[in-house]
Short mmCIF file of C-alpha atoms in Angstrom, two decimals:
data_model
loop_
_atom_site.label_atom_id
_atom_site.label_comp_id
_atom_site.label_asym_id
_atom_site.label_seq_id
_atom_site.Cartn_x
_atom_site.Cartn_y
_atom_site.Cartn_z
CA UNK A 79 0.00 0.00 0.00
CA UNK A 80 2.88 2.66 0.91
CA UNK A 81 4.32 1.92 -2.26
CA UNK A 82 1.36 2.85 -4.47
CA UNK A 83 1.37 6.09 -3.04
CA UNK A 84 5.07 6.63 -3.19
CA UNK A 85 4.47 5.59 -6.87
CA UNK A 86 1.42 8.49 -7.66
CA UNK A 87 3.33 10.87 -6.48
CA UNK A 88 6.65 9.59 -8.12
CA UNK A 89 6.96 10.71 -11.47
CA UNK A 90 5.11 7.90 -13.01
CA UNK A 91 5.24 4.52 -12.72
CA UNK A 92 8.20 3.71 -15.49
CA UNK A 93 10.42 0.81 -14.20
CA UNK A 94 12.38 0.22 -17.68
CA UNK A 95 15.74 0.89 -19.49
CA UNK A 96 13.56 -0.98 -22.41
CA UNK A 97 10.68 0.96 -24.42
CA UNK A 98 8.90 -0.39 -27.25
CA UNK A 99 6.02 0.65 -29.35
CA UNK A 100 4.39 1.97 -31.92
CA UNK A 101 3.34 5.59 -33.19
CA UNK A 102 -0.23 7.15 -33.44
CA UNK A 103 -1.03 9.90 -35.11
CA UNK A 104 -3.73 10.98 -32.88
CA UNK A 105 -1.95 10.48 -29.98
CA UNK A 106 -1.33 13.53 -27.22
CA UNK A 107 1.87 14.87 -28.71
CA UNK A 108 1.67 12.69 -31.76
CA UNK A 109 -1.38 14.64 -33.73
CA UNK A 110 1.18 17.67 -33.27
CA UNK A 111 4.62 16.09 -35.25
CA UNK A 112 6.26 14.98 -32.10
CA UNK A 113 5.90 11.74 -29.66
CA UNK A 114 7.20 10.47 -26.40
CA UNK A 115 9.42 7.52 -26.89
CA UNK A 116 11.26 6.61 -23.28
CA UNK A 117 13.01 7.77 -20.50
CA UNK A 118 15.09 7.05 -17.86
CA UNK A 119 17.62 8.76 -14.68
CA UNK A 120 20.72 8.41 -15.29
CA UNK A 121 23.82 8.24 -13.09
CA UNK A 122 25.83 11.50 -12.64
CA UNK A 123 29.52 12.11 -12.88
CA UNK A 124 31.08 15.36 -14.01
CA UNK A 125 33.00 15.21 -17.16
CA UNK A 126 32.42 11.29 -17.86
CA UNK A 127 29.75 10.19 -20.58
CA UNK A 128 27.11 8.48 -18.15
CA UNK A 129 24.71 6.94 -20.12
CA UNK A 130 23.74 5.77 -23.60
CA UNK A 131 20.48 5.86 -25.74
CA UNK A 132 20.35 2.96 -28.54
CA UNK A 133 16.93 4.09 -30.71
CA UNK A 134 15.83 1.43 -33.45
CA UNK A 135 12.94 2.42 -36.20
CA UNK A 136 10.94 0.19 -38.04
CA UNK A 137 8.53 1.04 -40.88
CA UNK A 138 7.14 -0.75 -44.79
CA UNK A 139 7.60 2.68 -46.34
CA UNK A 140 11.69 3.85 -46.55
CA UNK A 141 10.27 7.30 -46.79
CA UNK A 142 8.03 7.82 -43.65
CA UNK A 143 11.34 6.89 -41.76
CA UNK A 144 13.97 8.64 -43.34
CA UNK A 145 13.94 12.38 -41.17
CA UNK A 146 12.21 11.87 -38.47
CA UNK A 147 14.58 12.85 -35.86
CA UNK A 148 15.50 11.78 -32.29
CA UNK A 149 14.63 14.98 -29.63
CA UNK A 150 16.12 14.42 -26.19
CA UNK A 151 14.66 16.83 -22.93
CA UNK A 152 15.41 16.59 -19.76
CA UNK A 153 12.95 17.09 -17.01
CA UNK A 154 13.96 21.07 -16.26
CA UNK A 155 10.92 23.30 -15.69
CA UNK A 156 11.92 24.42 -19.46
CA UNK A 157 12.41 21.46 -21.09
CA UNK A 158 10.03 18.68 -21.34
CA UNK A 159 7.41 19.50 -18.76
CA UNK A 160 7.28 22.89 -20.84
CA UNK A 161 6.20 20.40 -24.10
CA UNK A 162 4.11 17.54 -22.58
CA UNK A 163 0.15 18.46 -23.03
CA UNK A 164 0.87 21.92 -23.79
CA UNK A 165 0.09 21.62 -27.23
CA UNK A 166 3.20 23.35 -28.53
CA UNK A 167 3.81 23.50 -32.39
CA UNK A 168 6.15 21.07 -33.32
CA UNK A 169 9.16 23.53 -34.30
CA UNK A 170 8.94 25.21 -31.22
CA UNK A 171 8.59 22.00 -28.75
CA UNK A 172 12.29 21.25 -30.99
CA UNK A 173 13.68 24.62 -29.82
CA UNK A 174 12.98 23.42 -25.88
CA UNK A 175 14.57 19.71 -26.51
CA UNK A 176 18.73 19.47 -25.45
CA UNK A 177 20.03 18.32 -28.76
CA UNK A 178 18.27 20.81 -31.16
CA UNK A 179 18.19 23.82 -29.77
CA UNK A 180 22.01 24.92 -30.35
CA UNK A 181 21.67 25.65 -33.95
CA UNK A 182 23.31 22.21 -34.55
CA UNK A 183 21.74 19.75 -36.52
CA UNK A 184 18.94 17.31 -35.29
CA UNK A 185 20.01 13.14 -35.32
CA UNK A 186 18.12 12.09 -38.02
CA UNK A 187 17.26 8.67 -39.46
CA UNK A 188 19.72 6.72 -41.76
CA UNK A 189 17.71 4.09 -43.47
CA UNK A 190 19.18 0.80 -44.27
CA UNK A 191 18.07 -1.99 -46.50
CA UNK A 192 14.93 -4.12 -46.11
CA UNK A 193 15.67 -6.36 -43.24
CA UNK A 194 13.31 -8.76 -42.50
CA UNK A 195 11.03 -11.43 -44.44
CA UNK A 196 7.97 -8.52 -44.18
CA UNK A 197 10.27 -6.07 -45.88
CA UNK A 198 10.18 -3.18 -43.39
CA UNK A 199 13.14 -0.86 -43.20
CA UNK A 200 14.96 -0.13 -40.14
CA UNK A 201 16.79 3.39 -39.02
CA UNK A 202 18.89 2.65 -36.22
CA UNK A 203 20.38 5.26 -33.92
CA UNK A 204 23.09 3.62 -31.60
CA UNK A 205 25.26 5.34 -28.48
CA UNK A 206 23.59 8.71 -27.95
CA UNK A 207 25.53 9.77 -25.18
CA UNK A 208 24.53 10.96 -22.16
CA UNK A 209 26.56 13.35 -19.71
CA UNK A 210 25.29 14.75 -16.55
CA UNK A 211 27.20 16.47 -14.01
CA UNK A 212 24.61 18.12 -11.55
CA UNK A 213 22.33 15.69 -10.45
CA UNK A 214 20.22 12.58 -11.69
CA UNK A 215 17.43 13.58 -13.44
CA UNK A 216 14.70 12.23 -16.09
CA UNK A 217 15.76 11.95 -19.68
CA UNK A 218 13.15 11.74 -22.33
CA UNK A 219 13.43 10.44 -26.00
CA UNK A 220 10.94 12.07 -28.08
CA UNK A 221 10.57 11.36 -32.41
CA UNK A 222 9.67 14.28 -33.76
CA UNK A 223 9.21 15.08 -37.84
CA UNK A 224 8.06 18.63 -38.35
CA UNK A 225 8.02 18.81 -41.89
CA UNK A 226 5.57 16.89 -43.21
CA UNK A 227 2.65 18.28 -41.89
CA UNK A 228 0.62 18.57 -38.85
CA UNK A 229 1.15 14.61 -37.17
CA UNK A 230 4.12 12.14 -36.75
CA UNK A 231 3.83 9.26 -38.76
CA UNK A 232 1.91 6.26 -37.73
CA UNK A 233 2.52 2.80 -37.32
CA UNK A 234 6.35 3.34 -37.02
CA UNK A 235 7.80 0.58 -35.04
CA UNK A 236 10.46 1.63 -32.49
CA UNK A 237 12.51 0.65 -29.68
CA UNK A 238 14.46 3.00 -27.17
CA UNK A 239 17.09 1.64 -24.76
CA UNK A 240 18.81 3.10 -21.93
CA UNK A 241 21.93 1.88 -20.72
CA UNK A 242 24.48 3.36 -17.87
CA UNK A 243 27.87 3.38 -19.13
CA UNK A 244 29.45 3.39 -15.51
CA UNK A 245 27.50 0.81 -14.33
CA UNK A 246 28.54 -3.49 -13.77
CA UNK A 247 26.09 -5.64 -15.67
CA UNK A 248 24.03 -6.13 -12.80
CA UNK A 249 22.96 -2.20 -12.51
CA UNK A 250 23.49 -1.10 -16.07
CA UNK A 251 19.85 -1.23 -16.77
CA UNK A 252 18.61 0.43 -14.17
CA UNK A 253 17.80 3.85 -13.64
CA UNK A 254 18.79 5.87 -10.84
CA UNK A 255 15.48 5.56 -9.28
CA UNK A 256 15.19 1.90 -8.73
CA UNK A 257 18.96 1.09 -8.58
CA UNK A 258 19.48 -1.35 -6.03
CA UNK A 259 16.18 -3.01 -5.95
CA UNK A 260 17.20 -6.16 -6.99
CA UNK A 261 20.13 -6.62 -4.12
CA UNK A 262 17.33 -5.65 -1.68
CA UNK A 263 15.11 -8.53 -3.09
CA UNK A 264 18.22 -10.78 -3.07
CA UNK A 265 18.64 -10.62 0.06
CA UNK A 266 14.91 -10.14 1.57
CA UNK A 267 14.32 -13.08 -0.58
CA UNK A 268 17.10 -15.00 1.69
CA UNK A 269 16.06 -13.46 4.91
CA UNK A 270 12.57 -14.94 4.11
CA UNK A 271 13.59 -18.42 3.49
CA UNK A 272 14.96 -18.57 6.58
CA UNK A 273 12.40 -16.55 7.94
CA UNK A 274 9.62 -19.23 6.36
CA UNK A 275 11.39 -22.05 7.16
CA UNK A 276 11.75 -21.05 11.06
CA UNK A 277 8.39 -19.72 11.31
CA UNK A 278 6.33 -23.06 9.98
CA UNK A 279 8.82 -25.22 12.12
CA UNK A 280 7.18 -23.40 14.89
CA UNK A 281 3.67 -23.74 13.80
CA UNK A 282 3.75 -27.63 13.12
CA UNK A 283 5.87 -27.72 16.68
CA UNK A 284 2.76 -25.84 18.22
CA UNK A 285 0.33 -27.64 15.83
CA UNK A 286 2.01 -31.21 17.42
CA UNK A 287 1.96 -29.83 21.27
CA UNK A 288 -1.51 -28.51 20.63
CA UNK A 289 -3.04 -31.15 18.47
CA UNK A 290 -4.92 -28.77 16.37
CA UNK A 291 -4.32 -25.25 14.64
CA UNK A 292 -6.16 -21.94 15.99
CA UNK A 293 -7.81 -19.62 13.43
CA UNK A 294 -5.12 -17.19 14.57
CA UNK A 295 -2.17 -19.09 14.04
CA UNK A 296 -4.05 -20.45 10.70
CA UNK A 297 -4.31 -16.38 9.57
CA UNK A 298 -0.81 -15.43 10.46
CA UNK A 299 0.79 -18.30 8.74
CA UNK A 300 -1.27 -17.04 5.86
CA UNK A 301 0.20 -13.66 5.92
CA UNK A 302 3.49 -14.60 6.31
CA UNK A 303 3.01 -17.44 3.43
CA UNK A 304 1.53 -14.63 1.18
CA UNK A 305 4.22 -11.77 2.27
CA UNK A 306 6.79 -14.42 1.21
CA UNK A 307 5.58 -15.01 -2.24
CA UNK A 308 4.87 -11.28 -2.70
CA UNK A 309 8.77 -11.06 -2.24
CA UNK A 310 9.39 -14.03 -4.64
CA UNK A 311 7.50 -12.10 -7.27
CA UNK A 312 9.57 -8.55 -6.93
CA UNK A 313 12.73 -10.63 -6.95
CA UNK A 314 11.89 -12.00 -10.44
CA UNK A 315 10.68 -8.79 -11.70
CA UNK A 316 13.79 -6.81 -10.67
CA UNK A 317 15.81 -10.04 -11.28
CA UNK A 318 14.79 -9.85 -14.76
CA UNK A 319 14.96 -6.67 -14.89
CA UNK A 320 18.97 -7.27 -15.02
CA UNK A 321 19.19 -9.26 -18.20
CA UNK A 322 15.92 -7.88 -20.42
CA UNK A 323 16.01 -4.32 -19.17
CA UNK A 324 11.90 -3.98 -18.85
CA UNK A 325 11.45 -7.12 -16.01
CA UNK A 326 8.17 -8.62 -16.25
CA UNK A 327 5.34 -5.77 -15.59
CA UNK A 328 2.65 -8.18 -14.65
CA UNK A 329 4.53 -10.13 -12.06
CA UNK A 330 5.40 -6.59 -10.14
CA UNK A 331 1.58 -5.66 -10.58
CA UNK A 332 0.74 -9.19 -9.45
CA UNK A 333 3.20 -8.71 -6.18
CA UNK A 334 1.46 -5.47 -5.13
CA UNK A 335 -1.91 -6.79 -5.34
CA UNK A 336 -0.42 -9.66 -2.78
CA UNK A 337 0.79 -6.60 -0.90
CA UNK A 338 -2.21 -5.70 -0.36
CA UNK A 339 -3.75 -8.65 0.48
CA UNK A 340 -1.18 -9.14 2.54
CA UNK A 341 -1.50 -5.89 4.43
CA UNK A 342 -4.85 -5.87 5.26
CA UNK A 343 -5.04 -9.87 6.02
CA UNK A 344 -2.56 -8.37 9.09
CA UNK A 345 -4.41 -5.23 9.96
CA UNK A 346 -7.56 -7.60 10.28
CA UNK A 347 -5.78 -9.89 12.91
CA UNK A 348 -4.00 -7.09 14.59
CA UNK A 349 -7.82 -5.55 15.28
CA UNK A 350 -9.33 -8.97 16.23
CA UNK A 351 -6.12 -9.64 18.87
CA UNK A 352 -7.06 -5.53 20.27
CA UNK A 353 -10.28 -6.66 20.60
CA UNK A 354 -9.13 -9.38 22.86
CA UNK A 355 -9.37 -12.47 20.29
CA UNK A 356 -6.88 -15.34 21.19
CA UNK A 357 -5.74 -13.20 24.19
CA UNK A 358 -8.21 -12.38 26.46
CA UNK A 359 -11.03 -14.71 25.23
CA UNK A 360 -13.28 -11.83 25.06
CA UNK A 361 -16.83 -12.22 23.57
CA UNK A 362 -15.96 -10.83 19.52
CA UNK A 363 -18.09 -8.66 18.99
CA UNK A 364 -19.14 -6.73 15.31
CA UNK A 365 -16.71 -9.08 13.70
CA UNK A 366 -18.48 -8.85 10.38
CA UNK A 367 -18.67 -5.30 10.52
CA UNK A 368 -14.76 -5.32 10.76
CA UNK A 369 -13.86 -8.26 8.05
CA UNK A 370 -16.64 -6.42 5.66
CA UNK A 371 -14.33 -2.54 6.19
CA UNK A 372 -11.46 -4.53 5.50
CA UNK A 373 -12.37 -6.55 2.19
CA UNK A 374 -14.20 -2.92 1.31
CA UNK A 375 -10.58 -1.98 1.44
CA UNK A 376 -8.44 -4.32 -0.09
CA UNK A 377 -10.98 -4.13 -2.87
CA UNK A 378 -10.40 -0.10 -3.58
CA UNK A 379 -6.64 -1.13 -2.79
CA UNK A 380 -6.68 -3.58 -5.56
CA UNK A 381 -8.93 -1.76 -8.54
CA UNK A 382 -6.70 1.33 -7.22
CA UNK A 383 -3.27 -0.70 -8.51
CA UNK A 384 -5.24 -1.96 -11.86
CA UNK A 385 -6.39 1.14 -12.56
CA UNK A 386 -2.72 2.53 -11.82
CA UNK A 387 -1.08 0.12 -14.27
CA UNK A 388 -4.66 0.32 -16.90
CA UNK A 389 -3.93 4.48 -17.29
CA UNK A 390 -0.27 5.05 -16.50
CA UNK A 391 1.11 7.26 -18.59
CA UNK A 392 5.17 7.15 -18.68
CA UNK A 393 5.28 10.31 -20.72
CA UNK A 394 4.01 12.66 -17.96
CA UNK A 395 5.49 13.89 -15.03
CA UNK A 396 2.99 14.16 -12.59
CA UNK A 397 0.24 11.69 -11.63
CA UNK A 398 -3.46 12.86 -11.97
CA UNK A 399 -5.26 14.44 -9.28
CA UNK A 400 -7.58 11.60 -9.69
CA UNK A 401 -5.08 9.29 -8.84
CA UNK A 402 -3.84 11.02 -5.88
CA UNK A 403 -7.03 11.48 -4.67
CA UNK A 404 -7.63 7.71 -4.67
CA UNK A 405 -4.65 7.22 -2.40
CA UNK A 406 -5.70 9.99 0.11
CA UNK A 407 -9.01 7.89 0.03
CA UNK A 408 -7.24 5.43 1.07
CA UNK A 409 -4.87 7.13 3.55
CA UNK A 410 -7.61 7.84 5.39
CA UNK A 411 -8.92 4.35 5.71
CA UNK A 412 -5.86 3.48 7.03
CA UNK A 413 -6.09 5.93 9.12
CA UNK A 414 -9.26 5.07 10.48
CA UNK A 415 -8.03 1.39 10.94
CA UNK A 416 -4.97 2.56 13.10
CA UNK A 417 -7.11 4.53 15.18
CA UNK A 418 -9.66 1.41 15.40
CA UNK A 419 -6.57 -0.49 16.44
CA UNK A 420 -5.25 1.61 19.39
CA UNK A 421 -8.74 2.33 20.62
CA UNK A 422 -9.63 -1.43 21.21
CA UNK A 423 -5.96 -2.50 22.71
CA UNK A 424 -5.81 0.39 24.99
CA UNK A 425 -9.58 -0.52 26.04
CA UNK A 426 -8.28 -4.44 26.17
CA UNK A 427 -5.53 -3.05 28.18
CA UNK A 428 -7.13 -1.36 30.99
CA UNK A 429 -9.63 -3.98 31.25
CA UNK A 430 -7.33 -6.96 31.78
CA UNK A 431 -6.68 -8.50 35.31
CA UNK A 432 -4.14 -11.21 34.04
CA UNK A 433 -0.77 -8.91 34.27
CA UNK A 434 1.14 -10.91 31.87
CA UNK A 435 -1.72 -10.03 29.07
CA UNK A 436 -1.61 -7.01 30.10
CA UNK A 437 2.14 -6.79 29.20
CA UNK A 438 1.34 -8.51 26.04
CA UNK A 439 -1.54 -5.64 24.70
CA UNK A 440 0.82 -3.10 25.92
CA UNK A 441 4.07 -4.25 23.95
CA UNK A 442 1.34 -5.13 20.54
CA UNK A 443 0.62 -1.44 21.09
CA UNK A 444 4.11 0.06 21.43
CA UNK A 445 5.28 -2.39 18.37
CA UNK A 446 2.05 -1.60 16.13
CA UNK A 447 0.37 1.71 17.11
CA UNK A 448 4.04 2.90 15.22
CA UNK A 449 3.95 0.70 12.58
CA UNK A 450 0.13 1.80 11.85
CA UNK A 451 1.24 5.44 11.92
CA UNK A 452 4.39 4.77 9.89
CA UNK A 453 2.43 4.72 6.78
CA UNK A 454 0.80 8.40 6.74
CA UNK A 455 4.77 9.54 8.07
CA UNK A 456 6.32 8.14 5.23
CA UNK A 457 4.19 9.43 2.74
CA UNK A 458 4.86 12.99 4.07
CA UNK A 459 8.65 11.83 3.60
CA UNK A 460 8.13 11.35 0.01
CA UNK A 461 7.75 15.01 0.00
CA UNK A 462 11.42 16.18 1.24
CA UNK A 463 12.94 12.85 -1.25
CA UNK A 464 13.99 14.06 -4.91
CA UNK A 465 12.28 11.99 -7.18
CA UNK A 466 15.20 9.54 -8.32
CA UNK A 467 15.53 9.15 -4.46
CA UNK A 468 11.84 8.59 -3.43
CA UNK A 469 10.87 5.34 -5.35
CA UNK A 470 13.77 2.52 -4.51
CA UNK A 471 14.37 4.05 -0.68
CA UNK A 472 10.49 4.08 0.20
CA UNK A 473 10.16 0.25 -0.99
CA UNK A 474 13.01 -0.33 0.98
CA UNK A 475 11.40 1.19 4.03
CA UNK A 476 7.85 -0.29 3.47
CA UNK A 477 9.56 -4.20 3.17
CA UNK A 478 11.30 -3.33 6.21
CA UNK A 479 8.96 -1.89 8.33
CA UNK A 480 6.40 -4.80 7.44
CA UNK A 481 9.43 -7.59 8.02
CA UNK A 482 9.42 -6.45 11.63
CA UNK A 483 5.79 -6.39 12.13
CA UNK A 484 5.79 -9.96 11.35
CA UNK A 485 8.88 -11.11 13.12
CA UNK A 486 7.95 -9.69 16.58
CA UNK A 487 4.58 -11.78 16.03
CA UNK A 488 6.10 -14.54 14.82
CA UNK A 489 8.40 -14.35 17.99
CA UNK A 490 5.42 -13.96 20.13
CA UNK A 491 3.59 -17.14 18.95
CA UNK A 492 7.17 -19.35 18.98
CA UNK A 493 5.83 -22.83 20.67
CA UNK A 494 7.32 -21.98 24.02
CA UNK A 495 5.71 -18.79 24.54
CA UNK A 496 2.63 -19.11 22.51
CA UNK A 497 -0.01 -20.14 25.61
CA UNK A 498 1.82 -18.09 28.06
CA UNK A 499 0.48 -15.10 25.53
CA UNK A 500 -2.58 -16.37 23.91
CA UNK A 501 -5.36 -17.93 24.46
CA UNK A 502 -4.86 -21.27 21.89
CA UNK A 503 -4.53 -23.79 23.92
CA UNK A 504 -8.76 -25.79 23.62
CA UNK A 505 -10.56 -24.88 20.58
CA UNK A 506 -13.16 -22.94 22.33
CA UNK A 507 -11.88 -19.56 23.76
CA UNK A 508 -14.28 -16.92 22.80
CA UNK A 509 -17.64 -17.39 24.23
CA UNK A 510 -17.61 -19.57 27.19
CA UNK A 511 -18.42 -22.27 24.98
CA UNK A 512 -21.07 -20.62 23.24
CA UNK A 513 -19.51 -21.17 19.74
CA UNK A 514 -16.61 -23.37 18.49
CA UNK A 515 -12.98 -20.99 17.80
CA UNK A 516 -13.56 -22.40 13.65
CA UNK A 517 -16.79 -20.50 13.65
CA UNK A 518 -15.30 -17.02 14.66
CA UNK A 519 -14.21 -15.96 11.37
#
């Protein structure tokens, strides 16, 4: 969930050094000569070429290639964001771009012979070179042909890719932004093998001691079995984002709908255990007013990151204030959880007799009264984070924080601690016998 935010208010939601597609004449820019093609942050390094662009044209017709040109901006105030949905003549968006504005000569297309079975001609534009010496910033490849008349040419294949020249093979493809997302993963995805592993020893242990498996322990096992394959999904995305340059789009999308469930599968069990569940054997009350706010949730969570990936547009640089407004929808529903949360654990808390219970809802609130609030803090940190900063730093923090969360539970429940803690011990805890634990949920 933090992420998706971080992401709305990143600039877009571009994770490639690979762009490929095809022109439209009646698209944004396109209906006005010029179109966005890619971009990407590159390193920085003052005097040293940084980066390269490698731009590859496809087209039937030898003539709608030859002249359209390659534009490059940058993302100053007067550069691309001065271009994007202004609806700028094409000679004068040119004039704002970094390689055709110093009365030198625009790279143009140099066509070569028919190379494939289909007979379409290919332009190919290899080792633009990049240097930056201030800071990392957005780059933007834009094809642009302002002389024949009022729209680019459609249906011209191309491919952009971005590579940093300073870079090892296993960063070269990425951009600034997300650079060193796929070490994270490496070694989250390690930490959670072990993490697994220990974890499940300890539920069949309590599962054997117990003879049977309480809802709770049931749900938390699921989170933690869900949390791990939401990291085995970013680690093949990023990890495959190391030897294709693009990863595999779906498989992130898929791992942040898992996030989700993932997220609110917890906050659910963290506001049944305030309320006493498993702990106190309290009487749970309005339990199907809680599970229906939190799959009323998870469902705006999860149309939120379709929707996301559905209208993305990795030509802009700003997210929609429809977007946005989705998230702060959602901000406050978190919010409203979290306050749900610490209203029912400090209510558990001054009700309970049994001191060592009481210790327990007190240390549940000092770990996860923070770790509620940690989400509406971070997103005002996204604020005060340059934007090639924000995106890889705030998924580190959100993986993190969450890790925590469900290692101090997962130490909690251990087998040799679990029923000084919780209630788990006999299948009916709740009621007084009034309904069986498996009916609860």
């Amino acid at each position: 969930m933090f992420r998706l935010l971080f992401f709305a208010i990143s600039v877009g939601l571009v994770h490639s050094a690979i762009f490929n597609g095809t022109t439209k004449a009646d698209d944004t820019t396109g209906k006005l000569g010029y179109e966005f093609a890619g971009k990407f942050v590159f390193d920085t390094e003052a005097k040293e070429v940084v980066g390269t662009i490698d731009v590859m044209l496809e087209h039937t017709d030898k003539a709608t290639l030859e002249g359209i040109q390659i534009w490059l901006f940058d993302d100053e105030d007067a550069s691309w964001p001065a271009v994007y949905k202004k609806d700028i003549v094409c000679e004068k968006a040119r004039s704002k771009s970094k390689t055709c504005n110093t009365g030198q000569p625009c790279t143009k297309c140099e066509v070569d012979a028919p190379v494939s079975v289909d007979g379409k001609f290919r332009c190919t534009l290899n080792q633009q070179k990049i240097t930056e010496g201030s800071r990392p910033r957005y780059w933007f490849v834009v094809l642009g042909k302002c002389d024949t008349g009022k729209t680019i040419p459609a249906d011209v294949s191309y491919g952009v890719h971005f590579v940093q020249a300073l870079r090892s093979d296993w960063n070269k493809e990425f951009g600034k932004n997300w650079m060193g997302l796929q070490t994270f993963f490496v070694l989250f995805f390690v930490l959670y093998v072990i993490f697994v592993a220990v974890h499940f020893s300890g539920v069949y242990k309590l599962r054997a001691k117990l003879e049977f498996m309480h809802p709770m322990v049931q749900l938390f096992a699921l989170v933690v079995a869900l949390q791990f394959v939401m990291i085995l999904l970013s680690l093949v995305h990023y990890g495959g984002f190391v030897s294709n340059g693009k990863g595999y789009p779906g498989v992130l999308e898929t791992s942040e709908i898992c996030d989700a469930v993932v997220r609110v599968l917890f906050v659910l069990l963290l506001i049944l255990l305030a309320k006493g569940w498993a702990i106190s054997g309290n009487e749970l009350t309005q339990k199907w007013l809680i599970i229906g706010g939190c799959i009323t949730f998870l469902v705006i969570h999860v149309v939120i990151v379709l929707l996301e990936y559905a209208v993305k547009d990795d030509a802009d640089t700003s997210q929609g204030a429809g977007v946005i407004f989705m998230h702060i929808v959602l901000l406050i529903g978190w919010l409203c959880f979290g306050g749900l949360f610490s209203y029912h654990i400090y209510k558990s808390y001054k009700q309970e007799d049994n001191p060592v219970k009481a210790v327990l809802y007190r240390n549940l609130a000092l770990v996860y009264v923070p770790w509620m609030l940690a989400y509406p803090f971070t997103t005002l940190l996204v604020f005060f984070l340059p934007d090639w900063q924000r995106g890889r730093i705030l998924v580190m923090v959100d993986v993190t924080f969450n890790t925590v969360a469900y290692f101090v539970l997962s130490f909690l429940l251990w087998p040799s601690r679990a029923e000084e803690y919780f209630c788990i011990s006999t299948p009916d805890v709740m009621t007084a016998g009034k309904i069986d634990t498996y009916e609860q949920l």
